[in-house]
Amino acid sequence: MKCVEANFDGLVGPTHNYAGLSVGNVASKSNANAVSNPKQAALQGLAKMKSLADMGMLQGVLAPQERPDIYSLRRLGFTGDDANVMREAYKQAPHIFLASSSASSMWTANAATVSPSADTADNKVHFTPANLTNKYHRSLEPVTTGNILKAVFNDERHFAHHMHLPDNDHFGDEGAANHTRLCHEYGEPGVELFVYGKHAFDDNQPKPSKFPARQTIEASQAVARLHQLNNTRTVFAQQNPQVIDDGVFHNDVIAVGNRNVLFYHQDAFLDTERLKTDVLAGLDERPFHFIEVPRDSVSVQDAVKSYVFNTQLINLPNDEMVIIAPMECQQNPAVYSYLQQLTQDNNPITNVHYFDVKQSMQNGGGPACLRLRVALSEQEQGGVNKACWMNERSYTALQAWVNKHYRDRIHADDLADPQLLIESRNALDELTQILNLGSVYRFQKA
Ligand code: SUG
């Protein structure tokens, strides 16, 4: 079965801003209160999507969410018309209001965990939206994420959609950011590697002491069960608690895998040897490449600053494997020289392409955070909502849409402007037509 891996990037929403909401995420905290540029952010994201499509990759678009989330503010006791809810929430509980205004759904690596049909017992592609319980602003995402995924992958013959896991820290789940699929060919059964930060039901296991572990093993195991994965090809590995305390809040900040390559930092995992043995046990004899980056070449601090592991490892149509990296990797001497050498060494990676996604990077979201990977057979591709593919036509339409609706400057104080909610709803309503999504937002159902 010929399969390719598609990337579905999150479109940056109209309220993109820097609110310092993510403890444990260095960039988010250090850019708190900075002025953002939602228009530039969305255009940077679209440019990356279009470049990948131009490279011959299957590239999709996932719609952003409605913010501020008036419904959750009403649940918290703010009343009156929408403008009053915003005004009162901003006045009485500014932190809650800012959290309700985040455009964080752009980081679709956290939208869901996806298992391709080659790995699942019923041969369907399985999706479980991430509950993102660890951060309040992100915990507002899963219901709408589920609606959007169902509107994009809307063919029951091929796609199975699960509800997100119970909304509790015991089942904290951050989706594909902590999940990597390794295989020789996308259409063959692969190994699904789940990386977790802590055991929720066993206090005697190691865990970080300074920053939260967002993903539990219990959540990863539940997703593996829901997706009907084969035990012999499912690996659970613990992230090194020390690196979480150093700012590695998701595994995709310290490791990335694609097909027969796992590219990771020496300090990424608690037990690297065991992980390697378990991965190899699930694959056949063909060569597999563990590319371990020594701390002497790239420190964990440089990895966190440059996001060298929050890169996309992709196979181009000619089968060359290349890295899609943020510009920040070019600007960091240790990282840049490591990457230069890597493409000369004896491994499948031949080239690095650098992209400007700075608006997202300043909130701790690199190229890999912005995309959800979905390996699809030709038949399954036919079941995907056609309007959601990136091509010349959709690119032109989406660029025009951003230019028409987005602001080029947002500071925290601007978020309480009722006009911003009206602008955002108008924009999203039009977007659902461009992407042929139907009514995925609550304001459209009212
Ligand atoms: O969850 N930042 C996101 C970044 C997510 C990155 N995703 C992956 N690594 N896959 C987060 O911490 C910051 C929002 C703010 O501070 O305004 C934020 O939510």
Short mmCIF file of C-alpha atoms and ligand atoms in Angstrom, two decimals:
data_model
loop_
_atom_site.label_atom_id
_atom_site.label_comp_id
_atom_site.label_asym_id
_atom_site.label_seq_id
_atom_site.Cartn_x
_atom_site.Cartn_y
_atom_site.Cartn_z
CA MET A 1 0.00 0.00 0.00
CA LYS A 2 1.58 3.31 -1.12
CA CYS A 3 1.23 5.87 1.65
CA VAL A 4 2.58 9.37 2.08
CA GLU A 5 2.78 11.53 5.12
CA ALA A 6 0.73 14.73 4.96
CA ASN A 7 1.35 17.69 7.23
CA PHE A 8 -1.69 19.61 8.49
CA ASP A 9 -0.58 22.98 9.78
CA GLY A 10 -2.61 25.13 12.11
CA LEU A 11 -3.60 28.48 10.71
CA VAL A 12 -2.71 31.18 13.23
CA GLY A 13 -5.85 32.76 14.69
CA PRO A 14 -6.73 36.48 14.67
CA THR A 15 -5.97 36.94 18.41
CA HIS A 16 -2.37 35.66 18.31
CA ASN A 17 -0.69 37.33 21.29
CA TYR A 18 2.01 36.97 23.92
CA ALA A 19 0.47 36.46 27.34
CA GLY A 20 3.14 34.40 29.12
CA LEU A 21 0.69 31.59 29.77
CA SER A 22 2.95 28.55 29.70
CA VAL A 23 5.03 27.89 32.80
CA GLY A 24 7.88 25.60 31.75
CA ASN A 25 7.97 27.06 28.21
CA VAL A 26 10.90 29.48 28.21
CA ALA A 27 9.90 31.51 25.13
CA SER A 28 6.30 31.97 26.29
CA LYS A 29 7.42 33.29 29.65
CA SER A 30 10.18 35.53 28.34
CA ASN A 31 7.99 37.21 25.71
CA ALA A 32 5.06 37.81 28.06
CA ASN A 33 3.43 41.15 27.34
CA ALA A 34 5.26 41.76 24.06
CA VAL A 35 3.31 43.16 21.12
CA SER A 36 2.32 40.50 18.58
CA ASN A 37 1.57 40.71 14.88
CA PRO A 38 -1.23 38.21 14.06
CA LYS A 39 -1.20 39.10 10.36
CA GLN A 40 2.51 38.43 10.03
CA ALA A 41 2.19 35.25 12.13
CA ALA A 42 -0.54 33.85 9.88
CA LEU A 43 1.34 34.81 6.71
CA GLN A 44 4.55 33.20 8.02
CA GLY A 45 2.62 30.00 8.67
CA LEU A 46 0.99 30.06 5.26
CA ALA A 47 4.36 30.66 3.57
CA LYS A 48 5.78 27.56 5.25
CA MET A 49 2.77 25.50 4.18
CA LYS A 50 3.02 26.74 0.60
CA SER A 51 6.77 26.03 0.43
CA LEU A 52 6.19 22.45 1.54
CA ALA A 53 3.40 22.05 -1.00
CA ASP A 54 5.76 23.44 -3.65
CA MET A 55 8.35 20.83 -2.63
CA GLY A 56 5.76 18.24 -3.63
CA MET A 57 4.55 17.44 -0.10
CA LEU A 58 0.91 16.81 0.75
CA GLN A 59 0.08 19.83 2.87
CA GLY A 60 -3.19 20.56 4.63
CA VAL A 61 -4.63 23.42 6.68
CA LEU A 62 -6.44 23.21 10.01
CA ALA A 63 -8.66 26.11 11.01
CA PRO A 64 -8.03 28.14 14.18
CA GLN A 65 -10.47 28.43 17.09
CA GLU A 66 -12.79 31.19 18.16
CA ARG A 67 -11.23 33.47 20.76
CA PRO A 68 -11.84 34.96 23.22
CA ASP A 69 -13.78 31.92 24.36
CA ILE A 70 -16.94 33.66 25.57
CA TYR A 71 -18.60 30.33 26.45
CA SER A 72 -15.97 29.34 29.00
CA LEU A 73 -16.09 32.86 30.47
CA ARG A 74 -19.86 32.51 30.89
CA ARG A 75 -19.26 29.16 32.59
CA LEU A 76 -17.06 31.04 35.04
CA GLY A 77 -19.87 33.43 35.95
CA PHE A 78 -19.43 36.42 33.62
CA THR A 79 -22.77 37.56 32.27
CA GLY A 80 -24.50 40.04 30.00
CA ASP A 81 -23.90 40.47 26.32
CA ASP A 82 -20.62 39.34 24.78
CA ALA A 83 -19.03 42.79 25.10
CA ASN A 84 -19.92 42.87 28.80
CA VAL A 85 -18.53 39.39 29.38
CA MET A 86 -15.23 40.51 27.85
CA ARG A 87 -15.10 43.82 29.72
CA GLU A 88 -15.92 42.29 33.12
CA ALA A 89 -13.62 39.33 32.71
CA TYR A 90 -10.74 41.61 31.72
CA LYS A 91 -11.43 43.89 34.69
CA GLN A 92 -12.09 41.27 37.37
CA ALA A 93 -9.87 38.40 36.26
CA PRO A 94 -7.35 39.59 33.66
CA HIS A 95 -5.34 36.34 33.77
CA ILE A 96 -8.39 34.24 33.07
CA PHE A 97 -9.40 36.61 30.30
CA LEU A 98 -5.97 36.45 28.65
CA ALA A 99 -5.99 32.65 28.83
CA SER A 100 -9.41 32.66 27.16
CA SER A 101 -8.01 34.78 24.32
CA SER A 102 -5.01 32.67 23.31
CA ALA A 103 -4.58 31.56 19.70
CA SER A 104 -2.71 28.48 20.93
CA SER A 105 -4.66 26.06 18.72
CA MET A 106 -2.18 27.04 15.97
CA TRP A 107 0.22 24.42 17.39
CA THR A 108 -1.48 21.44 15.83
CA ALA A 109 1.22 19.03 16.98
CA ASN A 110 -0.85 19.32 20.15
CA ALA A 111 -4.20 18.95 18.42
CA ALA A 112 -4.32 15.16 18.54
CA THR A 113 -2.49 11.87 18.40
CA VAL A 114 -2.87 10.20 15.03
CA SER A 115 -2.25 6.53 14.21
CA PRO A 116 -2.08 5.55 10.54
CA SER A 117 -4.19 2.66 9.31
CA ALA A 118 -1.17 0.38 8.87
CA ASP A 119 -0.80 0.32 12.66
CA THR A 120 -4.40 -0.12 13.80
CA ALA A 121 -6.39 -3.35 14.18
CA ASP A 122 -9.38 -2.08 12.17
CA ASN A 123 -7.18 -0.52 9.44
CA LYS A 124 -8.61 2.94 9.96
CA VAL A 125 -6.69 6.14 10.70
CA HIS A 126 -7.37 6.95 14.36
CA PHE A 127 -7.54 10.44 15.90
CA THR A 128 -7.71 11.33 19.59
CA PRO A 129 -7.79 15.09 20.30
CA ALA A 130 -5.38 16.04 23.08
CA ASN A 131 -7.05 17.23 26.29
CA LEU A 132 -4.15 19.62 27.10
CA THR A 133 -5.21 19.71 30.75
CA ASN A 134 -1.97 21.13 32.07
CA LYS A 135 -2.55 24.67 30.84
CA TYR A 136 -5.95 26.29 31.25
CA HIS A 137 -5.77 28.18 27.94
CA ARG A 138 -5.01 24.96 26.07
CA SER A 139 -7.63 22.91 27.89
CA LEU A 140 -10.23 25.01 26.03
CA GLU A 141 -9.21 23.47 22.69
CA PRO A 142 -10.18 19.76 22.47
CA VAL A 143 -13.92 19.96 21.71
CA THR A 144 -13.52 22.33 18.77
CA THR A 145 -10.38 20.46 17.69
CA GLY A 146 -12.50 17.31 17.49
CA ASN A 147 -15.12 19.14 15.41
CA ILE A 148 -12.50 20.45 13.01
CA LEU A 149 -10.79 17.06 12.64
CA LYS A 150 -14.16 15.44 11.89
CA ALA A 151 -14.89 18.10 9.27
CA VAL A 152 -11.51 17.53 7.59
CA PHE A 153 -11.28 13.75 7.86
CA ASN A 154 -14.95 13.20 7.23
CA ASP A 155 -15.15 9.71 5.77
CA GLU A 156 -16.17 7.02 8.26
CA ARG A 157 -14.84 4.26 6.05
CA HIS A 158 -11.31 5.49 6.64
CA PHE A 159 -11.23 7.62 9.77
CA ALA A 160 -12.05 6.84 13.42
CA HIS A 161 -12.48 9.80 15.78
CA HIS A 162 -12.28 9.35 19.54
CA MET A 163 -13.28 11.74 22.28
CA HIS A 164 -10.40 13.40 24.13
CA LEU A 165 -9.29 11.65 27.35
CA PRO A 166 -10.87 12.60 30.71
CA ASP A 167 -10.06 16.22 31.58
CA ASN A 168 -7.79 15.61 34.51
CA ASP A 169 -4.04 15.90 35.07
CA HIS A 170 -3.90 12.13 35.64
CA PHE A 171 -4.64 11.76 31.94
CA GLY A 172 -2.77 14.85 30.75
CA ASP A 173 -2.31 14.36 27.02
CA GLU A 174 -0.47 16.73 24.65
CA GLY A 175 -1.00 14.75 21.47
CA ALA A 176 1.49 14.24 18.67
CA ALA A 177 4.11 16.43 20.34
CA ASN A 178 4.85 13.40 22.52
CA HIS A 179 4.26 10.72 19.89
CA THR A 180 6.52 9.64 17.06
CA ARG A 181 5.90 7.03 14.44
CA LEU A 182 8.90 5.12 13.11
CA CYS A 183 8.76 2.80 10.12
CA HIS A 184 10.54 1.87 6.92
CA GLU A 185 7.72 2.84 4.54
CA TYR A 186 4.71 4.91 5.65
CA GLY A 187 2.30 2.24 4.42
CA GLU A 188 3.94 -0.57 6.43
CA PRO A 189 3.19 -1.26 10.09
CA GLY A 190 5.46 0.94 12.19
CA VAL A 191 6.48 1.45 15.79
CA GLU A 192 4.53 4.08 17.69
CA LEU A 193 6.73 5.70 20.28
CA PHE A 194 4.93 7.50 23.12
CA VAL A 195 7.10 9.71 25.33
CA TYR A 196 5.66 10.68 28.70
CA GLY A 197 6.81 12.95 31.49
CA LYS A 198 5.46 11.23 34.59
CA HIS A 199 3.42 8.39 36.08
CA ALA A 200 0.21 9.85 37.46
CA PHE A 201 -0.81 6.90 39.62
CA ASP A 202 2.62 6.05 41.06
CA ASP A 203 4.38 8.67 43.15
CA ASN A 204 7.52 6.62 43.47
CA GLN A 205 8.54 7.10 39.85
CA PRO A 206 10.91 9.89 38.79
CA LYS A 207 9.37 13.20 37.75
CA PRO A 208 10.53 16.78 37.19
CA SER A 209 10.75 18.99 40.26
CA LYS A 210 10.57 22.52 38.84
CA PHE A 211 8.27 22.49 35.82
CA PRO A 212 5.20 20.34 35.14
CA ALA A 213 5.29 17.09 33.20
CA ARG A 214 2.34 17.60 30.86
CA GLN A 215 2.00 14.04 29.58
CA THR A 216 1.35 10.97 31.75
CA ILE A 217 2.08 7.36 30.87
CA GLU A 218 -1.51 6.54 31.74
CA ALA A 219 -2.71 8.96 29.03
CA SER A 220 -0.31 7.53 26.44
CA GLN A 221 -1.43 3.98 27.26
CA ALA A 222 -5.09 4.97 26.93
CA VAL A 223 -4.50 6.49 23.49
CA ALA A 224 -2.64 3.34 22.39
CA ARG A 225 -5.63 1.23 23.53
CA LEU A 226 -8.17 3.47 21.81
CA HIS A 227 -6.16 3.30 18.58
CA GLN A 228 -6.06 -0.51 18.74
CA LEU A 229 -2.28 -0.59 18.40
CA ASN A 230 -0.29 -3.78 18.43
CA ASN A 231 1.58 -4.17 21.76
CA THR A 232 4.70 -5.47 20.10
CA ARG A 233 5.00 -2.30 18.07
CA THR A 234 4.11 0.22 20.77
CA VAL A 235 6.88 1.72 22.90
CA PHE A 236 6.45 3.88 26.00
CA ALA A 237 9.54 5.81 27.08
CA GLN A 238 9.98 8.39 29.80
CA GLN A 239 11.37 11.80 29.06
CA ASN A 240 14.37 12.75 31.15
CA PRO A 241 12.81 14.77 34.05
CA GLN A 242 15.88 17.00 34.13
CA VAL A 243 15.28 18.34 30.62
CA ILE A 244 11.66 19.17 31.46
CA ASP A 245 13.09 21.30 34.26
CA ASP A 246 15.42 22.85 31.66
CA GLY A 247 12.47 24.01 29.53
CA VAL A 248 11.72 20.97 27.37
CA PHE A 249 7.97 20.99 27.91
CA HIS A 250 7.20 18.53 25.08
CA ASN A 251 9.27 15.70 23.66
CA ASP A 252 9.24 17.42 20.26
CA VAL A 253 11.49 20.10 21.74
CA ILE A 254 14.26 17.49 22.18
CA ALA A 255 13.58 14.72 19.62
CA VAL A 256 12.06 14.21 16.20
CA GLY A 257 11.63 11.05 14.16
CA ASN A 258 10.63 10.14 10.66
CA ARG A 259 10.62 6.74 9.00
CA ASN A 260 13.92 5.02 9.86
CA VAL A 261 15.48 8.01 11.64
CA LEU A 262 15.24 9.13 15.25
CA PHE A 263 17.08 12.43 15.78
CA TYR A 264 17.40 13.28 19.47
CA HIS A 265 19.54 14.86 22.13
CA GLN A 266 21.77 12.75 24.34
CA ASP A 267 19.79 13.88 27.39
CA ALA A 268 16.30 13.49 25.94
CA PHE A 269 15.25 10.20 27.54
CA LEU A 270 15.53 8.56 30.93
CA ASP A 271 16.68 5.24 29.46
CA THR A 272 17.89 5.65 25.89
CA GLU A 273 19.30 2.14 25.53
CA ARG A 274 16.01 0.56 26.45
CA LEU A 275 14.15 2.83 24.05
CA LYS A 276 16.50 1.78 21.22
CA THR A 277 16.06 -1.91 21.98
CA ASP A 278 12.27 -1.57 22.16
CA VAL A 279 12.06 0.37 18.88
CA LEU A 280 14.26 -2.12 17.03
CA ALA A 281 12.23 -5.04 18.42
CA GLY A 282 9.18 -3.68 16.61
CA LEU A 283 10.87 -3.27 13.22
CA ASP A 284 12.52 -5.71 10.82
CA GLU A 285 16.20 -5.99 9.95
CA ARG A 286 16.47 -3.06 7.55
CA PRO A 287 18.86 -0.31 8.73
CA PHE A 288 17.59 2.14 11.31
CA HIS A 289 19.42 5.37 12.22
CA PHE A 290 19.54 6.63 15.78
CA ILE A 291 21.13 10.07 15.44
CA GLU A 292 22.09 11.12 18.95
CA VAL A 293 23.28 14.71 19.34
CA PRO A 294 25.94 14.87 22.06
CA ARG A 295 25.59 17.56 24.72
CA ASP A 296 29.17 18.58 23.92
CA SER A 297 28.06 19.61 20.42
CA VAL A 298 24.68 21.13 21.31
CA SER A 299 23.69 21.88 24.90
CA VAL A 300 20.11 21.41 26.09
CA GLN A 301 19.99 25.21 26.48
CA ASP A 302 20.95 25.70 22.82
CA ALA A 303 18.40 23.09 21.78
CA VAL A 304 15.68 24.97 23.70
CA LYS A 305 16.75 28.34 22.30
CA SER A 306 17.17 27.27 18.67
CA TYR A 307 14.48 24.54 18.51
CA VAL A 308 16.84 22.32 16.51
CA PHE A 309 14.69 19.30 17.39
CA ASN A 310 11.41 21.09 16.81
CA THR A 311 12.13 20.64 13.17
CA GLN A 312 10.25 18.69 10.56
CA LEU A 313 12.04 15.67 9.19
CA ILE A 314 10.36 15.00 5.88
CA ASN A 315 10.82 12.76 2.88
CA LEU A 316 10.52 14.63 -0.40
CA PRO A 317 8.83 12.90 -3.35
CA ASN A 318 12.29 11.86 -4.62
CA ASP A 319 12.74 10.16 -1.21
CA GLU A 320 15.44 12.54 -0.01
CA MET A 321 15.10 13.24 3.71
CA VAL A 322 15.43 16.92 4.64
CA ILE A 323 15.00 19.07 7.72
CA ILE A 324 12.60 22.02 7.92
CA ALA A 325 14.16 24.24 10.59
CA PRO A 326 13.42 27.62 12.13
CA MET A 327 15.79 30.50 11.25
CA GLU A 328 16.88 30.52 14.87
CA CYS A 329 18.95 27.38 14.09
CA GLN A 330 20.90 29.32 11.48
CA GLN A 331 21.60 32.06 13.99
CA ASN A 332 22.97 29.74 16.69
CA PRO A 333 26.63 28.95 15.83
CA ALA A 334 26.79 25.58 17.66
CA VAL A 335 23.53 24.39 16.14
CA TYR A 336 24.28 25.68 12.66
CA SER A 337 27.65 23.98 12.49
CA TYR A 338 26.15 20.75 13.85
CA LEU A 339 23.46 20.80 11.15
CA GLN A 340 26.02 21.58 8.42
CA GLN A 341 28.04 18.54 9.48
CA LEU A 342 24.94 16.35 9.83
CA THR A 343 24.07 16.73 6.15
CA GLN A 344 27.63 15.63 5.22
CA ASP A 345 27.64 12.57 7.50
CA ASN A 346 26.57 9.08 6.62
CA ASN A 347 22.84 9.21 7.37
CA PRO A 348 19.66 9.75 5.30
CA ILE A 349 19.43 13.54 5.99
CA THR A 350 20.71 15.50 2.98
CA ASN A 351 19.66 19.10 3.44
CA VAL A 352 18.25 21.73 5.81
CA HIS A 353 15.71 24.39 4.78
CA TYR A 354 15.32 27.37 7.09
CA PHE A 355 12.00 29.17 7.64
CA ASP A 356 10.93 32.35 9.39
CA VAL A 357 8.22 31.43 11.91
CA LYS A 358 9.41 33.93 14.51
CA GLN A 359 5.94 35.07 15.56
CA SER A 360 5.19 31.50 16.63
CA MET A 361 8.69 30.80 17.96
CA GLN A 362 8.31 33.68 20.43
CA ASN A 363 5.58 31.63 22.10
CA GLY A 364 7.64 28.42 22.00
CA GLY A 365 6.17 27.02 18.79
CA GLY A 366 8.61 25.96 16.06
CA PRO A 367 7.97 24.39 12.64
CA ALA A 368 7.15 20.99 14.17
CA CYS A 369 4.68 22.45 16.68
CA LEU A 370 2.75 24.00 13.83
CA ARG A 371 1.99 20.72 12.09
CA LEU A 372 0.05 17.52 12.64
CA ARG A 373 1.30 14.54 10.66
CA VAL A 374 -1.14 12.15 9.06
CA ALA A 375 0.15 9.26 6.94
CA LEU A 376 -2.45 8.48 4.30
CA SER A 377 -2.93 5.92 1.55
CA GLU A 378 -4.23 7.13 -1.81
CA GLN A 379 -7.75 5.98 -0.92
CA GLU A 380 -7.62 7.76 2.43
CA GLN A 381 -6.39 10.94 0.74
CA GLY A 382 -9.58 10.78 -1.32
CA GLY A 383 -11.59 10.84 1.92
CA VAL A 384 -10.04 14.13 3.09
CA ASN A 385 -12.02 17.35 2.70
CA LYS A 386 -10.55 18.66 -0.56
CA ALA A 387 -10.87 22.34 0.36
CA CYS A 388 -8.33 21.83 3.17
CA TRP A 389 -5.36 21.00 0.92
CA MET A 390 -2.77 23.69 0.33
CA ASN A 391 -2.29 24.58 -3.32
CA GLU A 392 -1.98 27.69 -5.48
CA ARG A 393 -5.70 28.39 -5.23
CA SER A 394 -6.16 27.90 -1.50
CA TYR A 395 -2.93 29.79 -0.80
CA THR A 396 -4.14 32.82 -2.72
CA ALA A 397 -7.56 32.67 -1.03
CA LEU A 398 -6.11 32.27 2.46
CA GLN A 399 -3.53 35.02 2.00
CA ALA A 400 -6.28 37.40 0.86
CA TRP A 401 -8.42 36.29 3.79
CA VAL A 402 -5.65 37.04 6.31
CA ASN A 403 -4.88 40.40 4.72
CA LYS A 404 -8.54 41.33 4.86
CA HIS A 405 -9.31 40.32 8.45
CA TYR A 406 -6.17 40.31 10.58
CA ARG A 407 -4.65 43.07 12.67
CA ASP A 408 -0.93 43.72 12.54
CA ARG A 409 -0.57 44.63 16.18
CA ILE A 410 -2.06 43.19 19.35
CA HIS A 411 -1.15 43.97 22.91
CA ALA A 412 -2.91 42.48 25.94
CA ASP A 413 -5.04 45.62 26.30
CA ASP A 414 -6.42 45.19 22.77
CA LEU A 415 -7.84 41.75 23.53
CA ALA A 416 -10.75 43.17 25.52
CA ASP A 417 -11.95 45.21 22.53
CA PRO A 418 -15.39 43.78 21.62
CA GLN A 419 -14.66 44.73 18.02
CA LEU A 420 -11.91 42.07 17.96
CA LEU A 421 -14.48 39.36 18.73
CA ILE A 422 -16.71 40.61 15.93
CA GLU A 423 -13.76 40.74 13.51
CA SER A 424 -12.68 37.23 14.50
CA ARG A 425 -16.15 35.76 14.10
CA ASN A 426 -16.56 37.37 10.68
CA ALA A 427 -13.16 36.02 9.67
CA LEU A 428 -13.88 32.49 10.92
CA ASP A 429 -17.31 32.43 9.34
CA GLU A 430 -15.74 33.24 5.98
CA LEU A 431 -12.97 30.69 6.61
CA THR A 432 -15.45 27.87 7.12
CA GLN A 433 -16.67 28.62 3.60
CA ILE A 434 -13.15 28.71 2.11
CA LEU A 435 -12.29 25.41 3.82
CA ASN A 436 -15.76 23.94 3.38
CA LEU A 437 -16.02 23.01 7.04
CA GLY A 438 -19.69 23.55 7.78
CA SER A 439 -20.52 24.93 11.23
CA VAL A 440 -17.62 23.92 13.46
CA TYR A 441 -17.81 26.95 15.77
CA ARG A 442 -20.33 27.52 18.54
CA PHE A 443 -21.15 31.05 17.40
CA GLN A 444 -22.33 29.52 14.11
CA LYS A 445 -24.73 27.21 15.92
CA ALA A 446 -26.34 29.87 18.12
O1 SUG B 1 1.60 24.81 24.81
N1 SUG B 1 2.68 28.04 23.86
C1 SUG B 1 2.45 26.64 23.51
C2 SUG B 1 3.53 26.13 22.59
C3 SUG B 1 3.21 24.77 22.04
C4 SUG B 1 4.34 24.18 21.31
N2 SUG B 1 3.99 22.91 20.81
C5 SUG B 1 4.82 21.86 20.67
N3 SUG B 1 5.98 21.82 21.27
N4 SUG B 1 4.40 20.86 20.00
C6 SUG B 1 2.39 25.77 24.78
O2 SUG B 1 3.16 26.04 25.71
C7 SUG B 1 2.12 30.19 24.83
C8 SUG B 1 0.93 31.13 24.82
C9 SUG B 1 1.25 32.43 25.49
O3 SUG B 1 2.09 32.47 26.40
O4 SUG B 1 0.63 33.45 25.11
C10 SUG B 1 1.75 28.75 24.45
O5 SUG B 1 0.63 28.32 24.69
#
